[in-house]
Every structure is written in C-alpha cells, then in structure tokens.
PDB file of C-alpha atoms in Angstrom:
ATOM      1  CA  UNK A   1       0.000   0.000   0.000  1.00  0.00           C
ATOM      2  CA  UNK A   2       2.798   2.414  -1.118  1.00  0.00           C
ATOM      3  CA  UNK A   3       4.232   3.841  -3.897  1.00  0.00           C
ATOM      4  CA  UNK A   4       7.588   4.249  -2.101  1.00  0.00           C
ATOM      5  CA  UNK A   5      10.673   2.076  -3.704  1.00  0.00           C
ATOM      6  CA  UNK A   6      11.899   1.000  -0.248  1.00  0.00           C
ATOM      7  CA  UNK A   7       8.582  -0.389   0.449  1.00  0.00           C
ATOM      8  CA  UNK A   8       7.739  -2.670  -3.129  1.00  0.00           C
ATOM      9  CA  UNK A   9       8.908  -6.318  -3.194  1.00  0.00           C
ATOM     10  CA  UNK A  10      10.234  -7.153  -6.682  1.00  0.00           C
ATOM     11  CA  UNK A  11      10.279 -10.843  -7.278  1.00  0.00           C
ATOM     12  CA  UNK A  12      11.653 -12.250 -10.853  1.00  0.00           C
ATOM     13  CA  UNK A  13      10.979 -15.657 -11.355  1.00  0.00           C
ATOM     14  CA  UNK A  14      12.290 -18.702 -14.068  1.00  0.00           C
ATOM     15  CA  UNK A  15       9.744 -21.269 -14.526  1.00  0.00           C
ATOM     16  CA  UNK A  16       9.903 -24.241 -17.017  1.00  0.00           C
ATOM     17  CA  UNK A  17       6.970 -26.101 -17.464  1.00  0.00           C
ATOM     18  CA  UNK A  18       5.045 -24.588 -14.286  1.00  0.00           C
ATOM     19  CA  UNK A  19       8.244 -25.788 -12.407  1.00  0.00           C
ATOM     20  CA  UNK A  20      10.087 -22.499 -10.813  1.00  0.00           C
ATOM     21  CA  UNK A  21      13.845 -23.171 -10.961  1.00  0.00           C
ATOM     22  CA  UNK A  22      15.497 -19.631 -10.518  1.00  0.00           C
ATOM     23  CA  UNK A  23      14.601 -16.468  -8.595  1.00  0.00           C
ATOM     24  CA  UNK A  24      15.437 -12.763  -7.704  1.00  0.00           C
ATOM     25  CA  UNK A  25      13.833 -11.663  -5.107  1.00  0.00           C
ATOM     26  CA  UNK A  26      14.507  -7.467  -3.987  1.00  0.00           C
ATOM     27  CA  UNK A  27      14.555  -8.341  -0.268  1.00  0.00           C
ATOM     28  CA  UNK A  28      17.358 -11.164  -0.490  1.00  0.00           C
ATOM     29  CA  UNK A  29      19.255  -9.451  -2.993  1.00  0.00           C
ATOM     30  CA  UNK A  30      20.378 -12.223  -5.030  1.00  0.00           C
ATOM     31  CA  UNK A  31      19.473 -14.746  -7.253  1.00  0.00           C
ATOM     32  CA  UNK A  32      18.331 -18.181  -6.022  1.00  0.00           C
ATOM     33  CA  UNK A  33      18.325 -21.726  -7.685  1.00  0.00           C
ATOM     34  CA  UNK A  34      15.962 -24.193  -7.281  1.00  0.00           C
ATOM     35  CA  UNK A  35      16.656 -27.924  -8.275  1.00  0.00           C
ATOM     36  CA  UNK A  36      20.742 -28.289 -10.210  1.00  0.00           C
ATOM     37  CA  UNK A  37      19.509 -26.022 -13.256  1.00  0.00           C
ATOM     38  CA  UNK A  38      18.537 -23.335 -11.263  1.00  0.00           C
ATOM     39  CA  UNK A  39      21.520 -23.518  -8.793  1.00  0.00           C
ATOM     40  CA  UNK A  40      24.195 -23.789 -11.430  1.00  0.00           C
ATOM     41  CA  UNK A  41      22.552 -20.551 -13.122  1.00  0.00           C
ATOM     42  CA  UNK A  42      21.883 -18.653  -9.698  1.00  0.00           C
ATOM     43  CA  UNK A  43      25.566 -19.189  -8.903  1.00  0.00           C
ATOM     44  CA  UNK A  44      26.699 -18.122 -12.076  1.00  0.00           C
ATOM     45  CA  UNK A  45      24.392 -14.813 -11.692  1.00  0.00           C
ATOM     46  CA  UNK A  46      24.949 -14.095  -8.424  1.00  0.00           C
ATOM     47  CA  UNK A  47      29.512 -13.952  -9.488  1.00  0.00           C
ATOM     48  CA  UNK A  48      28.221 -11.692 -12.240  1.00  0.00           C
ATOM     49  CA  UNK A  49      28.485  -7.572 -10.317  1.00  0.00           C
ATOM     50  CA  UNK A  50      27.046  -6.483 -13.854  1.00  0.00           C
ATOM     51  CA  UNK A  51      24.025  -8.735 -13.564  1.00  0.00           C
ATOM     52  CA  UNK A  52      23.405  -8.216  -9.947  1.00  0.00           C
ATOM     53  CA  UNK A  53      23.154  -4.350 -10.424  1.00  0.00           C
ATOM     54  CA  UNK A  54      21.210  -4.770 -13.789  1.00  0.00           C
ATOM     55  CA  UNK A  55      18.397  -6.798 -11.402  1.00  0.00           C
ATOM     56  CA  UNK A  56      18.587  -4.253  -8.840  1.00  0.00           C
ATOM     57  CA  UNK A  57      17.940  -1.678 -11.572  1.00  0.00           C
ATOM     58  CA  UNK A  58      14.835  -3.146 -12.940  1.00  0.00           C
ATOM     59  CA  UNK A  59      12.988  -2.947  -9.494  1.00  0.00           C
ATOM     60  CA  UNK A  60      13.435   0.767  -9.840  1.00  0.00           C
ATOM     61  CA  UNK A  61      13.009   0.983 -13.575  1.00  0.00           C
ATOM     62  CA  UNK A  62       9.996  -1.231 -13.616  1.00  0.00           C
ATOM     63  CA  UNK A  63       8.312  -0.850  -9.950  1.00  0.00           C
ATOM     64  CA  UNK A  64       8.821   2.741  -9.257  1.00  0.00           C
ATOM     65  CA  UNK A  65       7.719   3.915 -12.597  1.00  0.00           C
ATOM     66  CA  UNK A  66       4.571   1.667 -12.658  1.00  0.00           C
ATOM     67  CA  UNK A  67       3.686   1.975  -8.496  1.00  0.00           C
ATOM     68  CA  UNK A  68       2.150   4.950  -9.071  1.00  0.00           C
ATOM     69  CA  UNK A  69      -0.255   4.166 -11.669  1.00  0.00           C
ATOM     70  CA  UNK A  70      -1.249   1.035  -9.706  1.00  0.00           C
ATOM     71  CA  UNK A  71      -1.952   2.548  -6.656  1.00  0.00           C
ATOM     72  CA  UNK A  72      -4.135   5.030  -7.513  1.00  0.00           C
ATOM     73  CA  UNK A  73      -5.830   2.538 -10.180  1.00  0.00           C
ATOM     74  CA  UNK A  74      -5.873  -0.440  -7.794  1.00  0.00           C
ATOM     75  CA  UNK A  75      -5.300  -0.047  -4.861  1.00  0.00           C
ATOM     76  CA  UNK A  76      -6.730   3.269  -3.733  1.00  0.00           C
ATOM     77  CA  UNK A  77     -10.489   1.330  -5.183  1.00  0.00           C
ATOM     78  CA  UNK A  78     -12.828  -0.822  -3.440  1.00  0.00           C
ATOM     79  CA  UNK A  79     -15.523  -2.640  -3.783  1.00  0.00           C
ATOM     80  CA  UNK A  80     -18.416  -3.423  -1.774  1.00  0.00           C
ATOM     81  CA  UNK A  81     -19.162  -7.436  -1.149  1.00  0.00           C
ATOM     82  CA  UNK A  82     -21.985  -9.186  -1.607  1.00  0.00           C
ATOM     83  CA  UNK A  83     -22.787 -11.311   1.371  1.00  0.00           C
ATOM     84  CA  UNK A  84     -24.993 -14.267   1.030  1.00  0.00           C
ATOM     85  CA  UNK A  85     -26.130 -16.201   4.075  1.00  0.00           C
ATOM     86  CA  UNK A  86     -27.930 -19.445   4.531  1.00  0.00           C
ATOM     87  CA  UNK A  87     -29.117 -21.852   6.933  1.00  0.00           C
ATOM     88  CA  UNK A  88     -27.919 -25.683   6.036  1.00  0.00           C
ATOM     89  CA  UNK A  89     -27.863 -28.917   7.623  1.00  0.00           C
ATOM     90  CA  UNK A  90     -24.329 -30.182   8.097  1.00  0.00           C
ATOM     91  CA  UNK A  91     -23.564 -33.617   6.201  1.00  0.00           C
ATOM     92  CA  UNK A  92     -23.764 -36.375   9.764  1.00  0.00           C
ATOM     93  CA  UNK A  93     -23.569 -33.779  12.017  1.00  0.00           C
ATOM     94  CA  UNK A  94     -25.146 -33.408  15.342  1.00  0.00           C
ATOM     95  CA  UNK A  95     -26.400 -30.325  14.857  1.00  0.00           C
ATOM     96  CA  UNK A  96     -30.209 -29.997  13.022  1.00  0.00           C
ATOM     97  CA  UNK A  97     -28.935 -26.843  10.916  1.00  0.00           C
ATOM     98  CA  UNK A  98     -25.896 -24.177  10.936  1.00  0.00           C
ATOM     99  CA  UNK A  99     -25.700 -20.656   9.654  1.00  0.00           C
ATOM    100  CA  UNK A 100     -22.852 -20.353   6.762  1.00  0.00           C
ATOM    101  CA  UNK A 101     -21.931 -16.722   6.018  1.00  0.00           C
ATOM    102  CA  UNK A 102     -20.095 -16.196   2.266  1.00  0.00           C
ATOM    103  CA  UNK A 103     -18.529 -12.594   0.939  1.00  0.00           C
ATOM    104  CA  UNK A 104     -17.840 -12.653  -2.519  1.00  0.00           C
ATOM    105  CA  UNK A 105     -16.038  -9.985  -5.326  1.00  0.00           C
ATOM    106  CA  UNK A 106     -14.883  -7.069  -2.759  1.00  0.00           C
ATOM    107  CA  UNK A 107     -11.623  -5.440  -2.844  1.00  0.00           C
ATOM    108  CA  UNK A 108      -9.292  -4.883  -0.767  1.00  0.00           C
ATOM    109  CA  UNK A 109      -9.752  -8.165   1.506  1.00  0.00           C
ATOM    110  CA  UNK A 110     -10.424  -6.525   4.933  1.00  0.00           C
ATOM    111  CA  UNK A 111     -13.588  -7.119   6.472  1.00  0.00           C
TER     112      UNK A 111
END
C-alpha cells in the first residue's frame, strides 16, 4: 500500500513447465536456484556484479515507474461485497442446521 521504492517487493521468477527453478527476489538481494539447473545458473548470476546491479535496476526501472499508476488505479479502489447467508444442515452432524456466512467480489480483503 505504497508507492515508495523501499517499500515494493520485486520478485523475478524462471519457470519451465510450471516448475520455478530460478529467482530474484529485492529483499534477499540475489538470485536463487531451485533444483541443479537453477543452482548452477543462480551461482553463475549471483559472481556476475554487472548482472546483480542490472536486477537491482529493474525494481526501480519497472516498480517505481509503474507503483504509481497502480496505486491510484488499484489499490486506492474498493468494492463493496456481496454477502450471502444461509441456513444448512451439516452432512452427519449433530447439529439440526448451521448458519454459513459467504462474501464474494470485494476489494481490498479486509472485512
């Protein structure tokens, strides 16, 4: 909930076939391997100064220039819920009936 660079999380990610094998995350500050792929390529990245800074760039390049527009088109918005409760009898349950509250399509998730 800010458009301030110290406060935005930048997470890159490598994924092969839904499979994540290598990421850069802002708040570590380096890349990190998952499975031998990943971990052979992370170490490699992580010897490199030039790529290192060149990550650490694109949180400002990328985040900082886009927070702005996202917070005041996302996350300055909200929604109202729609609430829908009902009375139902549980499946072998001791009880004859129980009350089952559900809050559908609001924004931001606070209630």
């Amino acid at each position: 909930n800010s458009t301030e660079l110290k406060d935005i999380h930048y997470i890159y990610s490598h994924s092969c076939n839904k499979v994540e094998f290598l990421r850069s995350d802002s708040n570590v500050g380096k890349y990190v391997g998952f499975r031998e792929f990943g971990m052979k390529n992370a170490e490699r990245w992580n010897n490199d100064p030039h790529v290192l800074s060149w990550r650490r760039a694109q949180k400002e390049m990328f985040c900082h220039h886009n927070s702005e527009v996202w917070y005041r088109k996302v996350l300055l918005r909200s929604v109202k819920p729609s609430v829908r409760l009902h009375s139902t009898a549980p499946p072998g349950g001791h009880h004859p009936a129980m009350s089952v509250c559900s809050v559908y399509d609001f924004y931001p998730k606070q209630i």
